[in-house]
């Protein structure tokens, strides 16, 4: 009779170990990763990653508040001149600054003066002069063309402006017109003496450029008028200039 053999019971513990070992071998990265993590925590160091160059592109942007900043700068200048002249009256500051040849101060004050100011014509005359004397010819021309003021100073400033523009004939006409009007900006005598002196200077230039009999007579007449105007003040530079010019033609 065949003997009944007992079925063999597999060794569970050994099988399990083999499976675990096999699984571990198939995933060496897990084992390695575990070791790396352990090593990192033990040494306190981290793996260094390769550096990646990052290019920074700088772009210019328009500041939406640029106009506000400009306005703040203007206000700062305005506060400065108010402090400098110890007064809030912008027209007074403008007049004082022009008189003292501080034309930039005058421009700051007068440009901030309201267009509805009751003395608007005086404001524009002062601003006309400040622009002209500070070399801002285009701004002076704009003021001149934007206004029509019946005033000796207005005509006188037009004469100076036309001289700068090379319009000699127009300048002579302006100076002549300035002799016949009053002014709210300066005394009539001051404007008169300035207009006569500038007229004489123009005729001297014309005579030297083209020494005709007519230009000589005009030049002599112009300087004689200047000399008579300063007869009571022979030490004045203009009186001396008149004598020099008259002597040079004899």
mmCIF file of N, CA and C in Angstrom, residues 2-108:
data_model
loop_
_atom_site.group_PDB
_atom_site.id
_atom_site.type_symbol
_atom_site.label_atom_id
_atom_site.label_comp_id
_atom_site.label_asym_id
_atom_site.label_seq_id
_atom_site.Cartn_x
_atom_site.Cartn_y
_atom_site.Cartn_z
ATOM 1 N N UNK A 2 0.437 2.137 -0.810
ATOM 2 C CA UNK A 2 1.222 3.396 -0.810
ATOM 3 C C UNK A 2 1.087 4.106 0.511
ATOM 4 N N UNK A 3 2.185 4.645 0.921
ATOM 5 C CA UNK A 3 2.182 5.370 2.194
ATOM 6 C C UNK A 3 1.701 6.785 1.978
ATOM 7 N N UNK A 4 0.815 7.228 2.885
ATOM 8 C CA UNK A 4 0.332 8.615 2.829
ATOM 9 C C UNK A 4 1.403 9.539 3.360
ATOM 10 N N UNK A 5 1.864 10.433 2.436
ATOM 11 C CA UNK A 5 2.892 11.396 2.849
ATOM 12 C C UNK A 5 2.251 12.691 3.263
ATOM 13 N N UNK A 6 2.721 13.269 4.339
ATOM 14 C CA UNK A 6 2.191 14.543 4.823
ATOM 15 C C UNK A 6 2.664 15.659 3.915
ATOM 16 N N UNK A 7 1.750 16.508 3.512
ATOM 17 C CA UNK A 7 2.168 17.648 2.642
ATOM 18 C C UNK A 7 3.126 18.569 3.375
ATOM 19 N N UNK A 8 4.101 19.020 2.607
ATOM 20 C CA UNK A 8 5.088 19.918 3.213
ATOM 21 C C UNK A 8 4.502 21.305 3.401
ATOM 22 N N UNK A 9 4.699 21.859 4.557
ATOM 23 C CA UNK A 9 4.231 23.218 4.872
ATOM 24 C C UNK A 9 5.361 24.179 4.591
ATOM 25 N N UNK A 10 5.144 25.091 3.689
ATOM 26 C CA UNK A 10 6.247 26.020 3.343
ATOM 27 C C UNK A 10 6.686 26.858 4.532
ATOM 28 N N UNK A 11 7.955 27.145 4.524
ATOM 29 C CA UNK A 11 8.524 27.973 5.600
ATOM 30 C C UNK A 11 8.144 29.419 5.350
ATOM 31 N N UNK A 12 7.132 29.867 6.076
ATOM 32 C CA UNK A 12 6.574 31.202 5.864
ATOM 33 C C UNK A 12 7.588 32.276 6.161
ATOM 34 N N UNK A 13 8.316 32.119 7.193
ATOM 35 C CA UNK A 13 9.268 33.164 7.592
ATOM 36 C C UNK A 13 10.354 33.356 6.573
ATOM 37 N N UNK A 14 10.830 32.235 6.019
ATOM 38 C CA UNK A 14 11.897 32.360 5.012
ATOM 39 C C UNK A 14 11.383 32.958 3.744
ATOM 40 N N UNK A 15 10.153 32.601 3.359
ATOM 41 C CA UNK A 15 9.563 33.146 2.128
ATOM 42 C C UNK A 15 9.367 34.628 2.254
ATOM 43 N N UNK A 16 8.869 34.996 3.370
ATOM 44 C CA UNK A 16 8.630 36.419 3.597
ATOM 45 C C UNK A 16 9.907 37.202 3.528
ATOM 46 N N UNK A 17 10.950 36.688 4.078
ATOM 47 C CA UNK A 17 12.237 37.377 4.055
ATOM 48 C C UNK A 17 12.754 37.514 2.655
ATOM 49 N N UNK A 18 12.579 36.479 1.903
ATOM 50 C CA UNK A 18 13.046 36.513 0.515
ATOM 51 C C UNK A 18 12.289 37.550 -0.265
ATOM 52 N N UNK A 19 10.977 37.602 -0.058
ATOM 53 C CA UNK A 19 10.168 38.582 -0.771
ATOM 54 C C UNK A 19 10.554 39.999 -0.403
ATOM 55 N N UNK A 20 10.761 40.197 0.881
ATOM 56 C CA UNK A 20 11.151 41.543 1.308
ATOM 57 C C UNK A 20 12.483 41.934 0.723
ATOM 58 N N UNK A 21 13.397 40.950 0.695
ATOM 59 C CA UNK A 21 14.722 41.241 0.163
ATOM 60 C C UNK A 21 14.644 41.547 -1.320
ATOM 61 N N UNK A 22 13.805 40.744 -1.977
ATOM 62 C CA UNK A 22 13.642 40.957 -3.417
ATOM 63 C C UNK A 22 13.036 42.312 -3.693
ATOM 64 N N UNK A 23 12.056 42.727 -2.936
ATOM 65 C CA UNK A 23 11.404 44.025 -3.131
ATOM 66 C C UNK A 23 12.377 45.162 -2.910
ATOM 67 N N UNK A 24 13.192 44.970 -1.917
ATOM 68 C CA UNK A 24 14.157 46.025 -1.618
ATOM 69 C C UNK A 24 15.167 46.153 -2.722
ATOM 70 N N UNK A 25 15.584 45.045 -3.272
ATOM 71 C CA UNK A 25 16.580 45.081 -4.331
ATOM 72 C C UNK A 25 16.026 45.702 -5.600
ATOM 73 N N UNK A 26 14.703 45.514 -5.830
ATOM 74 C CA UNK A 26 14.092 46.079 -7.024
ATOM 75 C C UNK A 26 13.940 47.570 -6.925
ATOM 76 N N UNK A 27 13.921 48.116 -5.744
ATOM 77 C CA UNK A 27 13.769 49.556 -5.556
ATOM 78 C C UNK A 27 14.961 50.106 -4.784
ATOM 79 N N UNK A 28 16.120 50.025 -5.385
ATOM 80 C CA UNK A 28 17.310 50.495 -4.676
ATOM 81 C C UNK A 28 17.262 51.980 -4.384
ATOM 82 N N UNK A 29 16.491 52.716 -5.193
ATOM 83 C CA UNK A 29 16.455 54.167 -4.983
ATOM 84 C C UNK A 29 15.830 54.511 -3.654
ATOM 85 N N UNK A 30 14.824 53.725 -3.250
ATOM 86 C CA UNK A 30 14.191 53.979 -1.969
ATOM 87 C C UNK A 30 15.174 53.798 -0.837
ATOM 88 N N UNK A 31 15.954 52.733 -0.979
ATOM 89 C CA UNK A 31 16.939 52.456 0.055
ATOM 90 C C UNK A 31 17.990 53.549 0.089
ATOM 91 N N UNK A 32 18.404 53.914 -1.137
ATOM 92 C CA UNK A 32 19.423 54.968 -1.226
ATOM 93 C C UNK A 32 18.898 56.280 -0.706
ATOM 94 N N UNK A 33 17.635 56.616 -1.069
ATOM 95 C CA UNK A 33 17.030 57.863 -0.628
ATOM 96 C C UNK A 33 16.928 57.930 0.869
ATOM 97 N N UNK A 34 16.619 56.772 1.471
ATOM 98 C CA UNK A 34 16.506 56.742 2.927
ATOM 99 C C UNK A 34 17.835 57.023 3.567
ATOM 100 N N UNK A 35 18.876 56.414 2.975
ATOM 101 C CA UNK A 35 20.214 56.635 3.514
ATOM 102 C C UNK A 35 20.651 58.073 3.357
ATOM 103 N N UNK A 36 20.339 58.669 2.160
ATOM 104 C CA UNK A 36 20.741 60.055 1.920
ATOM 105 C C UNK A 36 20.086 60.993 2.911
ATOM 106 N N UNK A 37 18.796 60.753 3.150
ATOM 107 C CA UNK A 37 18.078 61.601 4.093
ATOM 108 C C UNK A 37 18.678 61.491 5.470
ATOM 109 N N UNK A 38 19.020 60.250 5.791
ATOM 110 C CA UNK A 38 19.611 60.034 7.105
ATOM 111 C C UNK A 38 20.952 60.710 7.215
ATOM 112 N N UNK A 39 21.752 60.549 6.118
ATOM 113 C CA UNK A 39 23.078 61.162 6.128
ATOM 114 C C UNK A 39 22.994 62.670 6.201
ATOM 115 N N UNK A 40 21.994 63.244 5.483
ATOM 116 C CA UNK A 40 21.845 64.698 5.466
ATOM 117 C C UNK A 40 21.497 65.223 6.843
ATOM 118 N N UNK A 41 20.589 64.533 7.494
ATOM 119 C CA UNK A 41 20.179 64.997 8.811
ATOM 120 C C UNK A 41 21.294 64.860 9.816
ATOM 121 N N UNK A 42 22.153 63.831 9.577
ATOM 122 C CA UNK A 42 23.250 63.639 10.511
ATOM 123 C C UNK A 42 24.336 64.686 10.325
ATOM 124 N N UNK A 43 24.656 64.992 9.065
ATOM 125 C CA UNK A 43 25.761 65.927 8.807
ATOM 126 C C UNK A 43 25.338 67.379 8.869
ATOM 127 N N UNK A 44 23.993 67.679 8.732
ATOM 128 C CA UNK A 44 23.523 69.066 8.760
ATOM 129 C C UNK A 44 23.735 69.791 7.451
ATOM 130 N N UNK A 45 24.082 69.036 6.410
ATOM 131 C CA UNK A 45 24.329 69.639 5.098
ATOM 132 C C UNK A 45 23.261 69.197 4.132
ATOM 133 N N UNK A 46 22.995 70.056 3.165
ATOM 134 C CA UNK A 46 22.021 69.727 2.129
ATOM 135 C C UNK A 46 22.725 69.602 0.802
ATOM 136 N N UNK A 47 22.146 68.799 -0.080
ATOM 137 C CA UNK A 47 22.731 68.651 -1.417
ATOM 138 C C UNK A 47 22.634 69.961 -2.162
ATOM 139 N N UNK A 48 23.718 70.360 -2.802
ATOM 140 C CA UNK A 48 23.727 71.598 -3.588
ATOM 141 C C UNK A 48 23.212 71.332 -4.988
ATOM 142 N N UNK A 49 22.269 72.165 -5.401
ATOM 143 C CA UNK A 49 21.741 72.049 -6.752
ATOM 144 C C UNK A 49 22.531 72.956 -7.676
ATOM 145 N N UNK A 50 22.692 72.607 -8.922
ATOM 146 C CA UNK A 50 23.442 73.477 -9.862
ATOM 147 C C UNK A 50 22.749 74.818 -10.013
ATOM 148 N N UNK A 51 23.569 75.879 -10.027
ATOM 149 C CA UNK A 51 23.022 77.229 -10.143
ATOM 150 C C UNK A 51 22.452 77.472 -11.527
ATOM 151 N N UNK A 52 21.352 78.180 -11.545
ATOM 152 C CA UNK A 52 20.733 78.542 -12.822
ATOM 153 C C UNK A 52 20.818 80.045 -12.984
ATOM 154 N N UNK A 53 21.450 80.491 -14.067
ATOM 155 C CA UNK A 53 21.571 81.930 -14.312
ATOM 156 C C UNK A 53 20.209 82.514 -14.637
ATOM 157 N N UNK A 54 19.837 83.534 -13.888
ATOM 158 C CA UNK A 54 18.558 84.207 -14.128
ATOM 159 C C UNK A 54 18.850 85.614 -14.610
ATOM 160 N N UNK A 55 18.455 85.935 -15.805
ATOM 161 C CA UNK A 55 18.669 87.272 -16.365
ATOM 162 C C UNK A 55 17.544 88.192 -15.930
ATOM 163 N N UNK A 56 17.951 89.300 -15.369
ATOM 164 C CA UNK A 56 16.966 90.296 -14.931
ATOM 165 C C UNK A 56 16.809 91.349 -16.007
ATOM 166 N N UNK A 57 15.627 91.530 -16.497
ATOM 167 C CA UNK A 57 15.351 92.515 -17.540
ATOM 168 C C UNK A 57 14.744 93.746 -16.884
ATOM 169 N N UNK A 58 15.439 94.854 -17.042
ATOM 170 C CA UNK A 58 14.960 96.111 -16.463
ATOM 171 C C UNK A 58 14.162 96.878 -17.500
ATOM 172 N N UNK A 59 12.983 97.229 -17.162
ATOM 173 C CA UNK A 59 12.144 97.990 -18.091
ATOM 174 C C UNK A 59 11.781 99.319 -17.465
ATOM 175 N N UNK A 60 11.712 100.332 -18.291
ATOM 176 C CA UNK A 60 11.328 101.662 -17.824
ATOM 177 C C UNK A 60 9.813 101.774 -17.796
ATOM 178 N N UNK A 61 9.331 102.237 -16.726
ATOM 179 C CA UNK A 61 7.887 102.440 -16.613
ATOM 180 C C UNK A 61 7.597 103.907 -16.373
ATOM 181 N N UNK A 62 6.503 104.335 -16.853
ATOM 182 C CA UNK A 62 6.087 105.729 -16.670
ATOM 183 C C UNK A 62 5.350 105.852 -15.348
ATOM 184 N N UNK A 63 5.838 106.710 -14.537
ATOM 185 C CA UNK A 63 5.207 106.929 -13.240
ATOM 186 C C UNK A 63 3.902 107.692 -13.446
ATOM 187 N N UNK A 64 2.790 107.078 -13.136
ATOM 188 C CA UNK A 64 1.507 107.781 -13.335
ATOM 189 C C UNK A 64 1.366 109.018 -12.479
ATOM 190 N N UNK A 65 2.222 109.140 -11.464
ATOM 191 C CA UNK A 65 2.136 110.304 -10.587
ATOM 192 C C UNK A 65 3.205 111.337 -10.907
ATOM 193 N N UNK A 66 3.805 111.216 -12.117
ATOM 194 C CA UNK A 66 4.885 112.147 -12.468
ATOM 195 C C UNK A 66 4.411 113.592 -12.470
ATOM 196 N N UNK A 67 3.193 113.807 -12.952
ATOM 197 C CA UNK A 67 2.669 115.172 -12.980
ATOM 198 C C UNK A 67 2.484 115.717 -11.562
ATOM 199 N N UNK A 68 2.060 114.820 -10.657
ATOM 200 C CA UNK A 68 1.915 115.242 -9.265
ATOM 201 C C UNK A 68 3.266 115.603 -8.662
ATOM 202 N N UNK A 69 4.293 114.844 -9.058
ATOM 203 C CA UNK A 69 5.634 115.133 -8.548
ATOM 204 C C UNK A 69 6.128 116.471 -9.069
ATOM 205 N N UNK A 70 5.858 116.738 -10.351
ATOM 206 C CA UNK A 70 6.260 118.027 -10.923
ATOM 207 C C UNK A 70 5.550 119.167 -10.198
ATOM 208 N N UNK A 71 4.270 118.967 -9.948
ATOM 209 C CA UNK A 71 3.507 120.001 -9.250
ATOM 210 C C UNK A 71 4.056 120.223 -7.846
ATOM 211 N N UNK A 72 4.469 119.122 -7.208
ATOM 212 C CA UNK A 72 5.042 119.240 -5.866
ATOM 213 C C UNK A 72 6.332 120.040 -5.901
ATOM 214 N N UNK A 73 7.133 119.827 -6.985
ATOM 215 C CA UNK A 73 8.386 120.578 -7.121
ATOM 216 C C UNK A 73 8.108 122.064 -7.286
ATOM 217 N N UNK A 74 7.077 122.388 -8.079
ATOM 218 C CA UNK A 74 6.712 123.790 -8.276
ATOM 219 C C UNK A 74 6.271 124.409 -6.956
ATOM 220 N N UNK A 75 5.457 123.675 -6.242
ATOM 221 C CA UNK A 75 4.988 124.180 -4.954
ATOM 222 C C UNK A 75 6.151 124.373 -3.990
ATOM 223 N N UNK A 76 7.124 123.495 -4.087
ATOM 224 C CA UNK A 76 8.297 123.623 -3.236
ATOM 225 C C UNK A 76 9.059 124.902 -3.562
ATOM 226 N N UNK A 77 9.235 125.197 -4.862
ATOM 227 C CA UNK A 77 9.891 126.439 -5.269
ATOM 228 C C UNK A 77 9.078 127.654 -4.829
ATOM 229 N N UNK A 78 7.770 127.522 -4.942
ATOM 230 C CA UNK A 78 6.891 128.626 -4.559
ATOM 231 C C UNK A 78 7.011 128.911 -3.062
ATOM 232 N N UNK A 79 7.020 127.850 -2.284
ATOM 233 C CA UNK A 79 7.191 128.034 -0.837
ATOM 234 C C UNK A 79 8.547 128.662 -0.522
ATOM 235 N N UNK A 80 9.539 128.257 -1.306
ATOM 236 C CA UNK A 80 10.892 128.782 -1.081
ATOM 237 C C UNK A 80 10.945 130.292 -1.285
ATOM 238 N N UNK A 81 10.348 130.771 -2.391
ATOM 239 C CA UNK A 81 10.431 132.214 -2.647
ATOM 240 C C UNK A 81 9.526 133.005 -1.705
ATOM 241 N N UNK A 82 8.428 132.399 -1.275
ATOM 242 C CA UNK A 82 7.586 133.078 -0.278
ATOM 243 C C UNK A 82 8.373 133.282 1.014
ATOM 244 N N UNK A 83 9.145 132.249 1.344
ATOM 245 C CA UNK A 83 9.976 132.351 2.544
ATOM 246 C C UNK A 83 11.099 133.364 2.332
ATOM 247 N N UNK A 84 11.661 133.363 1.133
ATOM 248 C CA UNK A 84 12.773 134.268 0.817
ATOM 249 C C UNK A 84 12.353 135.729 0.898
ATOM 250 N N UNK A 85 11.165 136.037 0.374
ATOM 251 C CA UNK A 85 10.691 137.423 0.354
ATOM 252 C C UNK A 85 9.795 137.761 1.544
ATOM 253 N N UNK A 86 9.564 136.773 2.386
ATOM 254 C CA UNK A 86 8.782 136.964 3.620
ATOM 255 C C UNK A 86 7.412 137.571 3.358
ATOM 256 N N UNK A 87 6.753 137.080 2.304
ATOM 257 C CA UNK A 87 5.423 137.598 1.962
ATOM 258 C C UNK A 87 4.696 136.576 1.097
ATOM 259 N N UNK A 88 3.372 136.596 1.161
ATOM 260 C CA UNK A 88 2.547 135.674 0.379
ATOM 261 C C UNK A 88 2.098 136.291 -0.945
ATOM 262 N N UNK A 89 2.195 137.600 -1.066
ATOM 263 C CA UNK A 89 1.711 138.322 -2.247
ATOM 264 C C UNK A 89 2.614 138.029 -3.448
ATOM 265 N N UNK A 90 2.121 137.217 -4.396
ATOM 266 C CA UNK A 90 2.937 136.795 -5.534
ATOM 267 C C UNK A 90 3.243 137.940 -6.493
ATOM 268 N N UNK A 91 2.312 138.880 -6.649
ATOM 269 C CA UNK A 91 2.571 140.021 -7.529
ATOM 270 C C UNK A 91 3.682 140.896 -6.946
ATOM 271 N N UNK A 92 3.644 141.089 -5.654
ATOM 272 C CA UNK A 92 4.696 141.871 -4.992
ATOM 273 C C UNK A 92 6.051 141.180 -5.157
ATOM 274 N N UNK A 93 6.060 139.861 -4.998
ATOM 275 C CA UNK A 93 7.307 139.110 -5.190
ATOM 276 C C UNK A 93 7.806 139.273 -6.617
ATOM 277 N N UNK A 94 6.876 139.184 -7.586
ATOM 278 C CA UNK A 94 7.249 139.345 -8.989
ATOM 279 C C UNK A 94 7.864 140.702 -9.272
ATOM 280 N N UNK A 95 7.234 141.757 -8.761
ATOM 281 C CA UNK A 95 7.760 143.119 -8.970
ATOM 282 C C UNK A 95 9.135 143.289 -8.331
ATOM 283 N N UNK A 96 9.263 142.810 -7.105
ATOM 284 C CA UNK A 96 10.536 142.945 -6.389
ATOM 285 C C UNK A 96 11.640 142.156 -7.084
ATOM 286 N N UNK A 97 11.314 140.945 -7.516
ATOM 287 C CA UNK A 97 12.310 140.090 -8.171
ATOM 288 C C UNK A 97 12.771 140.685 -9.498
ATOM 289 N N UNK A 98 11.847 141.213 -10.295
ATOM 290 C CA UNK A 98 12.218 141.842 -11.570
ATOM 291 C C UNK A 98 13.102 143.058 -11.320
ATOM 292 N N UNK A 99 12.734 143.848 -10.337
ATOM 293 C CA UNK A 99 13.519 145.044 -10.011
ATOM 294 C C UNK A 99 14.950 144.689 -9.618
ATOM 295 N N UNK A 100 15.106 143.540 -8.933
ATOM 296 C CA UNK A 100 16.426 143.092 -8.480
ATOM 297 C C UNK A 100 17.096 142.137 -9.473
ATOM 298 N N UNK A 101 16.496 142.016 -10.665
ATOM 299 C CA UNK A 101 17.022 141.149 -11.725
ATOM 300 C C UNK A 101 17.045 139.666 -11.324
ATOM 301 N N UNK A 102 16.205 139.292 -10.370
ATOM 302 C CA UNK A 102 16.072 137.881 -9.982
ATOM 303 C C UNK A 102 14.930 137.283 -10.804
ATOM 304 N N UNK A 103 15.195 137.096 -12.086
ATOM 305 C CA UNK A 103 14.119 136.771 -13.027
ATOM 306 C C UNK A 103 13.521 135.381 -12.810
ATOM 307 N N UNK A 104 14.315 134.417 -12.365
ATOM 308 C CA UNK A 104 13.758 133.089 -12.110
ATOM 309 C C UNK A 104 12.751 133.120 -10.960
ATOM 310 N N UNK A 105 13.062 133.888 -9.931
ATOM 311 C CA UNK A 105 12.102 134.050 -8.828
ATOM 312 C C UNK A 105 10.818 134.706 -9.330
ATOM 313 N N UNK A 106 10.982 135.706 -10.172
ATOM 314 C CA UNK A 106 9.817 136.414 -10.715
ATOM 315 C C UNK A 106 8.938 135.471 -11.526
ATOM 316 N N UNK A 107 9.572 134.636 -12.334
ATOM 317 C CA UNK A 107 8.811 133.704 -13.176
ATOM 318 C C UNK A 107 8.020 132.721 -12.322
ATOM 319 N N UNK A 108 8.645 132.177 -11.284
ATOM 320 C CA UNK A 108 7.947 131.238 -10.397
ATOM 321 C C UNK A 108 6.723 131.897 -9.765
#
